[in-house]
mmCIF file of C-alpha atoms in Angstrom:
data_model
loop_
_atom_site.group_PDB
_atom_site.id
_atom_site.type_symbol
_atom_site.label_atom_id
_atom_site.label_comp_id
_atom_site.label_asym_id
_atom_site.label_seq_id
_atom_site.Cartn_x
_atom_site.Cartn_y
_atom_site.Cartn_z
ATOM 1 C CA UNK V 1 50.577 126.426 34.198
ATOM 2 C CA UNK V 2 48.765 128.568 31.619
ATOM 3 C CA UNK V 3 45.993 125.970 31.514
ATOM 4 C CA UNK V 4 45.639 126.148 35.295
ATOM 5 C CA UNK V 5 45.299 129.947 35.212
ATOM 6 C CA UNK V 6 42.723 129.712 32.441
ATOM 7 C CA UNK V 7 40.750 127.076 34.336
ATOM 8 C CA UNK V 8 40.861 129.138 37.499
ATOM 9 C CA UNK V 9 39.627 132.209 35.610
ATOM 10 C CA UNK V 10 36.774 130.247 34.052
ATOM 11 C CA UNK V 11 35.915 128.865 37.477
ATOM 12 C CA UNK V 12 35.834 132.366 38.961
ATOM 13 C CA UNK V 13 33.607 133.635 36.143
ATOM 14 C CA UNK V 14 31.245 130.680 36.621
ATOM 15 C CA UNK V 15 31.092 131.344 40.365
ATOM 16 C CA UNK V 16 30.259 135.021 39.737
ATOM 17 C CA UNK V 17 27.516 134.051 37.272
ATOM 18 C CA UNK V 18 26.052 131.554 39.731
ATOM 19 C CA UNK V 19 26.161 134.179 42.518
ATOM 20 C CA UNK V 20 24.416 136.749 40.310
ATOM 21 C CA UNK V 21 21.746 134.194 39.350
ATOM 22 C CA UNK V 22 21.248 133.241 43.011
ATOM 23 C CA UNK V 23 20.848 136.885 44.054
ATOM 24 C CA UNK V 24 18.393 137.485 41.194
ATOM 25 C CA UNK V 25 16.312 134.416 42.076
ATOM 26 C CA UNK V 26 16.354 135.386 45.768
ATOM 27 C CA UNK V 27 15.154 138.888 44.888
ATOM 28 C CA UNK V 28 12.362 137.521 42.727
ATOM 29 C CA UNK V 29 11.384 135.121 45.497
ATOM 30 C CA UNK V 30 11.206 137.891 48.083
ATOM 31 C CA UNK V 31 9.173 140.071 45.716
ATOM 32 C CA UNK V 32 6.782 137.166 45.067
ATOM 33 C CA UNK V 33 6.306 136.474 48.790
ATOM 34 C CA UNK V 34 5.700 140.173 49.489
ATOM 35 C CA UNK V 35 3.171 140.251 46.696
ATOM 36 C CA UNK V 36 1.366 137.236 48.132
ATOM 37 C CA UNK V 37 1.244 138.758 51.614
ATOM 38 C CA UNK V 38 0.034 142.052 50.148
ATOM 39 C CA UNK V 39 -2.708 140.241 48.247
ATOM 40 C CA UNK V 40 -3.768 138.378 51.386
ATOM 41 C CA UNK V 41 -3.860 141.620 53.360
ATOM 42 C CA UNK V 42 -5.964 143.308 50.668
ATOM 43 C CA UNK V 43 -8.247 140.259 50.576
ATOM 44 C CA UNK V 44 -8.687 140.400 54.374
ATOM 45 C CA UNK V 45 -9.536 144.114 54.198
ATOM 46 C CA UNK V 46 -11.957 143.392 51.374
ATOM 47 C CA UNK V 47 -13.670 140.628 53.374
ATOM 48 C CA UNK V 48 -13.914 142.910 56.416
ATOM 49 C CA UNK V 49 -15.490 145.546 54.209
ATOM 50 C CA UNK V 50 -17.909 142.987 52.807
ATOM 51 C CA UNK V 51 -18.873 141.840 56.311
ATOM 52 C CA UNK V 52 -19.481 145.435 57.387
ATOM 53 C CA UNK V 53 -21.641 146.130 54.345
ATOM 54 C CA UNK V 54 -23.515 142.856 54.844
ATOM 55 C CA UNK V 55 -24.371 143.643 58.475
ATOM 56 C CA UNK V 56 -25.396 147.226 57.732
ATOM 57 C CA UNK V 57 -27.681 145.976 54.954
ATOM 58 C CA UNK V 58 -29.094 143.322 57.309
ATOM 59 C CA UNK V 59 -30.039 145.968 59.841
ATOM 60 C CA UNK V 60 -31.556 148.231 57.202
ATOM 61 C CA UNK V 61 -33.533 145.361 55.665
ATOM 62 C CA UNK V 62 -34.758 143.773 58.894
ATOM 63 C CA UNK V 63 -35.262 146.829 61.081
ATOM 64 C CA UNK V 64 -33.388 145.034 63.872
ATOM 65 C CA UNK V 65 -30.945 146.844 66.138
ATOM 66 C CA UNK V 66 -28.561 143.875 66.570
ATOM 67 C CA UNK V 67 -27.425 141.389 63.915
ATOM 68 C CA UNK V 68 -24.656 138.770 63.485
ATOM 69 C CA UNK V 69 -22.839 137.633 60.384
ATOM 70 C CA UNK V 70 -23.514 134.040 61.525
ATOM 71 C CA UNK V 71 -26.233 132.612 63.746
ATOM 72 C CA UNK V 72 -24.269 129.402 64.370
ATOM 73 C CA UNK V 73 -20.568 129.157 65.143
ATOM 74 C CA UNK V 74 -18.378 126.026 65.023
ATOM 75 C CA UNK V 75 -15.525 126.281 67.524
ATOM 76 C CA UNK V 76 -12.797 123.841 68.534
ATOM 77 C CA UNK V 77 -11.737 123.694 72.189
ATOM 78 C CA UNK V 78 -8.842 126.090 72.771
ATOM 79 C CA UNK V 79 -8.908 127.510 69.230
ATOM 80 C CA UNK V 80 -9.730 131.133 68.459
ATOM 81 C CA UNK V 81 -12.670 131.991 66.222
ATOM 82 C CA UNK V 82 -14.277 135.290 65.242
ATOM 83 C CA UNK V 83 -17.851 136.495 65.021
ATOM 84 C CA UNK V 84 -18.937 139.916 63.765
ATOM 85 C CA UNK V 85 -21.969 141.824 64.998
ATOM 86 C CA UNK V 86 -23.653 145.092 64.094
ATOM 87 C CA UNK V 87 -25.452 147.502 66.457
ATOM 88 C CA UNK V 88 -27.705 150.385 65.433
ATOM 89 C CA UNK V 89 -28.106 153.404 67.713
ATOM 90 C CA UNK V 90 -31.742 154.480 67.515
ATOM 91 C CA UNK V 91 -31.398 157.034 70.327
ATOM 92 C CA UNK V 92 -31.511 160.795 69.800
ATOM 93 C CA UNK V 93 -27.760 161.330 70.310
ATOM 94 C CA UNK V 94 -24.437 159.542 70.437
ATOM 95 C CA UNK V 95 -24.517 156.983 73.252
ATOM 96 C CA UNK V 96 -22.132 154.685 75.060
ATOM 97 C CA UNK V 97 -22.986 151.033 74.438
ATOM 98 C CA UNK V 98 -21.902 148.120 76.634
ATOM 99 C CA UNK V 99 -22.064 144.563 75.300
ATOM 100 C CA UNK V 100 -22.517 141.477 77.491
ATOM 101 C CA UNK V 101 -22.312 137.862 76.289
ATOM 102 C CA UNK V 102 -24.140 135.116 78.187
ATOM 103 C CA UNK V 103 -24.350 131.348 77.988
ATOM 104 C CA UNK V 104 -28.022 130.425 78.435
ATOM 105 C CA UNK V 105 -28.070 126.661 78.076
ATOM 106 C CA UNK V 106 -25.994 123.589 77.279
ATOM 107 C CA UNK V 107 -27.612 120.824 75.254
ATOM 108 C CA UNK V 108 -26.387 118.206 77.750
ATOM 109 C CA UNK V 109 -27.612 118.885 81.321
ATOM 110 C CA UNK V 110 -24.253 117.746 82.731
ATOM 111 C CA UNK V 111 -22.552 120.659 80.950
ATOM 112 C CA UNK V 112 -24.949 123.323 82.207
ATOM 113 C CA UNK V 113 -22.463 124.285 84.933
ATOM 114 C CA UNK V 114 -20.222 125.761 82.237
ATOM 115 C CA UNK V 115 -23.040 128.137 81.341
ATOM 116 C CA UNK V 116 -24.250 129.400 84.697
ATOM 117 C CA UNK V 117 -20.978 129.166 86.579
ATOM 118 C CA UNK V 118 -19.289 126.478 88.637
ATOM 119 C CA UNK V 119 -19.816 126.802 92.425
ATOM 120 C CA UNK V 120 -16.822 124.546 93.081
ATOM 121 C CA UNK V 121 -14.554 126.959 91.176
ATOM 122 C CA UNK V 122 -16.431 129.899 92.712
ATOM 123 C CA UNK V 123 -17.108 131.367 89.298
ATOM 124 C CA UNK V 124 -19.830 134.007 89.340
ATOM 125 C CA UNK V 125 -22.341 135.293 88.534
ATOM 126 C CA UNK V 126 -24.354 132.071 88.672
ATOM 127 C CA UNK V 127 -27.559 133.504 87.226
ATOM 128 C CA UNK V 128 -30.683 131.671 86.183
ATOM 129 C CA UNK V 129 -30.793 133.848 83.073
ATOM 130 C CA UNK V 130 -27.361 132.691 81.966
ATOM 131 C CA UNK V 131 -23.786 133.080 83.136
ATOM 132 C CA UNK V 132 -21.753 136.010 81.847
ATOM 133 C CA UNK V 133 -19.044 134.757 79.477
ATOM 134 C CA UNK V 134 -17.590 138.009 78.190
ATOM 135 C CA UNK V 135 -17.966 141.730 77.712
ATOM 136 C CA UNK V 136 -19.532 144.092 80.252
ATOM 137 C CA UNK V 137 -19.909 142.479 83.654
ATOM 138 C CA UNK V 138 -16.968 140.125 83.042
ATOM 139 C CA UNK V 139 -14.563 142.041 85.284
ATOM 140 C CA UNK V 140 -11.832 141.415 87.802
ATOM 141 C CA UNK V 141 -14.361 141.908 90.615
ATOM 142 C CA UNK V 142 -16.866 139.457 89.115
ATOM 143 C CA UNK V 143 -15.117 136.297 87.929
ATOM 144 C CA UNK V 144 -16.663 134.756 84.846
ATOM 145 C CA UNK V 145 -16.171 132.130 82.196
ATOM 146 C CA UNK V 146 -14.278 134.412 79.830
ATOM 147 C CA UNK V 147 -15.083 132.816 76.494
ATOM 148 C CA UNK V 148 -15.378 136.109 74.578
ATOM 149 C CA UNK V 149 -13.251 139.190 74.076
ATOM 150 C CA UNK V 150 -15.553 142.045 73.123
ATOM 151 C CA UNK V 151 -14.803 145.701 72.443
ATOM 152 C CA UNK V 152 -16.802 147.350 75.214
ATOM 153 C CA UNK V 153 -17.817 150.025 76.070
ATOM 154 C CA UNK V 154 -17.914 151.953 72.817
ATOM 155 C CA UNK V 155 -19.701 154.997 71.399
ATOM 156 C CA UNK V 156 -22.061 154.804 68.427
ATOM 157 C CA UNK V 157 -23.269 157.966 66.727
ATOM 158 C CA UNK V 158 -26.996 158.704 66.515
ATOM 159 C CA UNK V 159 -28.603 156.743 63.678
ATOM 160 C CA UNK V 160 -25.339 154.969 62.789
ATOM 161 C CA UNK V 161 -24.523 151.249 62.689
ATOM 162 C CA UNK V 162 -21.377 150.061 64.456
ATOM 163 C CA UNK V 163 -19.817 146.789 63.256
ATOM 164 C CA UNK V 164 -17.435 145.050 65.659
ATOM 165 C CA UNK V 165 -15.521 141.763 65.994
ATOM 166 C CA UNK V 166 -16.036 139.328 68.838
ATOM 167 C CA UNK V 167 -13.192 136.877 69.512
ATOM 168 C CA UNK V 168 -14.166 133.458 70.844
ATOM 169 C CA UNK V 169 -11.816 131.054 72.645
ATOM 170 C CA UNK V 170 -13.231 128.338 74.914
ATOM 171 C CA UNK V 171 -10.862 126.108 76.860
ATOM 172 C CA UNK V 172 -12.786 125.464 80.097
ATOM 173 C CA UNK V 173 -15.867 123.648 78.798
ATOM 174 C CA UNK V 174 -16.638 120.239 77.319
ATOM 175 C CA UNK V 175 -17.704 119.778 73.686
ATOM 176 C CA UNK V 176 -21.425 120.405 73.340
ATOM 177 C CA UNK V 177 -23.930 122.763 71.751
ATOM 178 C CA UNK V 178 -24.363 125.952 73.768
ATOM 179 C CA UNK V 179 -27.134 128.517 73.382
ATOM 180 C CA UNK V 180 -25.650 131.995 73.731
ATOM 181 C CA UNK V 181 -27.116 135.478 74.061
ATOM 182 C CA UNK V 182 -25.711 138.936 73.392
ATOM 183 C CA UNK V 183 -27.155 141.922 75.272
ATOM 184 C CA UNK V 184 -26.389 145.456 74.137
ATOM 185 C CA UNK V 185 -26.977 148.053 76.846
ATOM 186 C CA UNK V 186 -27.058 151.853 76.668
ATOM 187 C CA UNK V 187 -26.859 154.467 79.382
ATOM 188 C CA UNK V 188 -30.356 155.327 80.599
ATOM 189 C CA UNK V 189 -29.216 158.957 80.757
ATOM 190 C CA UNK V 190 -28.040 158.745 77.096
ATOM 191 C CA UNK V 191 -24.458 159.538 78.115
ATOM 192 C CA UNK V 192 -21.524 158.856 75.815
ATOM 193 C CA UNK V 193 -18.397 156.982 76.905
ATOM 194 C CA UNK V 194 -16.356 160.154 77.440
ATOM 195 C CA UNK V 195 -18.890 161.202 80.085
ATOM 196 C CA UNK V 196 -18.452 157.870 81.840
ATOM 197 C CA UNK V 197 -14.753 157.132 81.346
ATOM 198 C CA UNK V 198 -13.681 158.665 84.654
ATOM 199 C CA UNK V 199 -16.184 156.594 86.602
ATOM 200 C CA UNK V 200 -15.331 152.875 86.460
ATOM 201 C CA UNK V 201 -18.392 152.047 88.561
ATOM 202 C CA UNK V 202 -20.530 152.905 85.542
ATOM 203 C CA UNK V 203 -18.629 150.541 83.250
ATOM 204 C CA UNK V 204 -18.106 147.549 85.544
ATOM 205 C CA UNK V 205 -21.571 146.999 86.965
ATOM 206 C CA UNK V 206 -22.953 143.452 87.287
ATOM 207 C CA UNK V 207 -25.669 143.006 84.658
ATOM 208 C CA UNK V 208 -29.051 141.339 84.803
ATOM 209 C CA UNK V 209 -31.484 140.634 81.944
ATOM 210 C CA UNK V 210 -33.767 143.514 82.859
ATOM 211 C CA UNK V 211 -31.041 146.052 83.577
ATOM 212 C CA UNK V 212 -28.610 146.370 86.429
ATOM 213 C CA UNK V 213 -28.482 144.798 89.877
ATOM 214 C CA UNK V 214 -26.474 146.121 92.822
ATOM 215 C CA UNK V 215 -25.852 149.544 91.272
ATOM 216 C CA UNK V 216 -22.829 151.135 93.008
ATOM 217 C CA UNK V 217 -23.629 154.330 94.917
ATOM 218 C CA UNK V 218 -20.916 156.117 92.926
ATOM 219 C CA UNK V 219 -22.585 155.308 89.591
ATOM 220 C CA UNK V 220 -23.842 158.201 87.486
ATOM 221 C CA UNK V 221 -26.247 156.117 85.447
ATOM 222 C CA UNK V 222 -28.111 152.846 85.122
ATOM 223 C CA UNK V 223 -28.335 150.925 81.872
ATOM 224 C CA UNK V 224 -31.210 150.033 79.563
ATOM 225 C CA UNK V 225 -31.299 147.032 77.232
ATOM 226 C CA UNK V 226 -31.071 148.321 73.652
ATOM 227 C CA UNK V 227 -31.227 144.908 71.975
ATOM 228 C CA UNK V 228 -30.677 141.195 72.592
ATOM 229 C CA UNK V 229 -30.078 138.300 70.211
ATOM 230 C CA UNK V 230 -29.309 134.613 70.506
ATOM 231 C CA UNK V 231 -26.833 132.455 68.609
ATOM 232 C CA UNK V 232 -25.462 128.918 68.888
ATOM 233 C CA UNK V 233 -21.957 127.611 69.506
ATOM 234 C CA UNK V 234 -21.063 124.066 68.474
ATOM 235 C CA UNK V 235 -18.004 123.337 70.626
ATOM 236 C CA UNK V 236 -15.994 120.437 69.218
#
């Protein structure tokens, strides 16, 4: 009987030791995982900072008003990918910028419909200078191939460089190489976004290469092209 009590006591002590060890290991594991996530977050912030610095230096060194961190982008159908671009405001005051993304040309002629719009699907605008695939002009009133999510419109201070992400996700086109173009537009009246925010007609106008077509009568301003630049998407 005494032996049984002693064995039971030893068993209880062993169970307590094992429980303490398990809790300690679990705590260390959680701390390690948190540390890893923290390191990844810091690394992401560091990379973002590096990209921003790289694009600002590119603009300063080249004298261009629009630059990308990559001129060629490899994208898988349905998968998200990111591209960063920098814009310099060379106007005399803070201005509202609107960014439009176009698909100019598909390498294979049979895939050109994905660039300029598909008349069967009634996707517009079907423009000879490239179909709108994101950003300004890609609105609920003008259906488009929405391949890009772009932060637009946005203010940039006079003389400053704004660096922004562009999210790419293409699920309605066949694998091919597509020639793309980004247009950055500014208000011809040099208005900032706060002066336009109450007038949606100013921010949802259909764009053309040389400015604006079909300007709504309620619009306060037209838009000038600040800068344009091409890049390539390899859709796989």
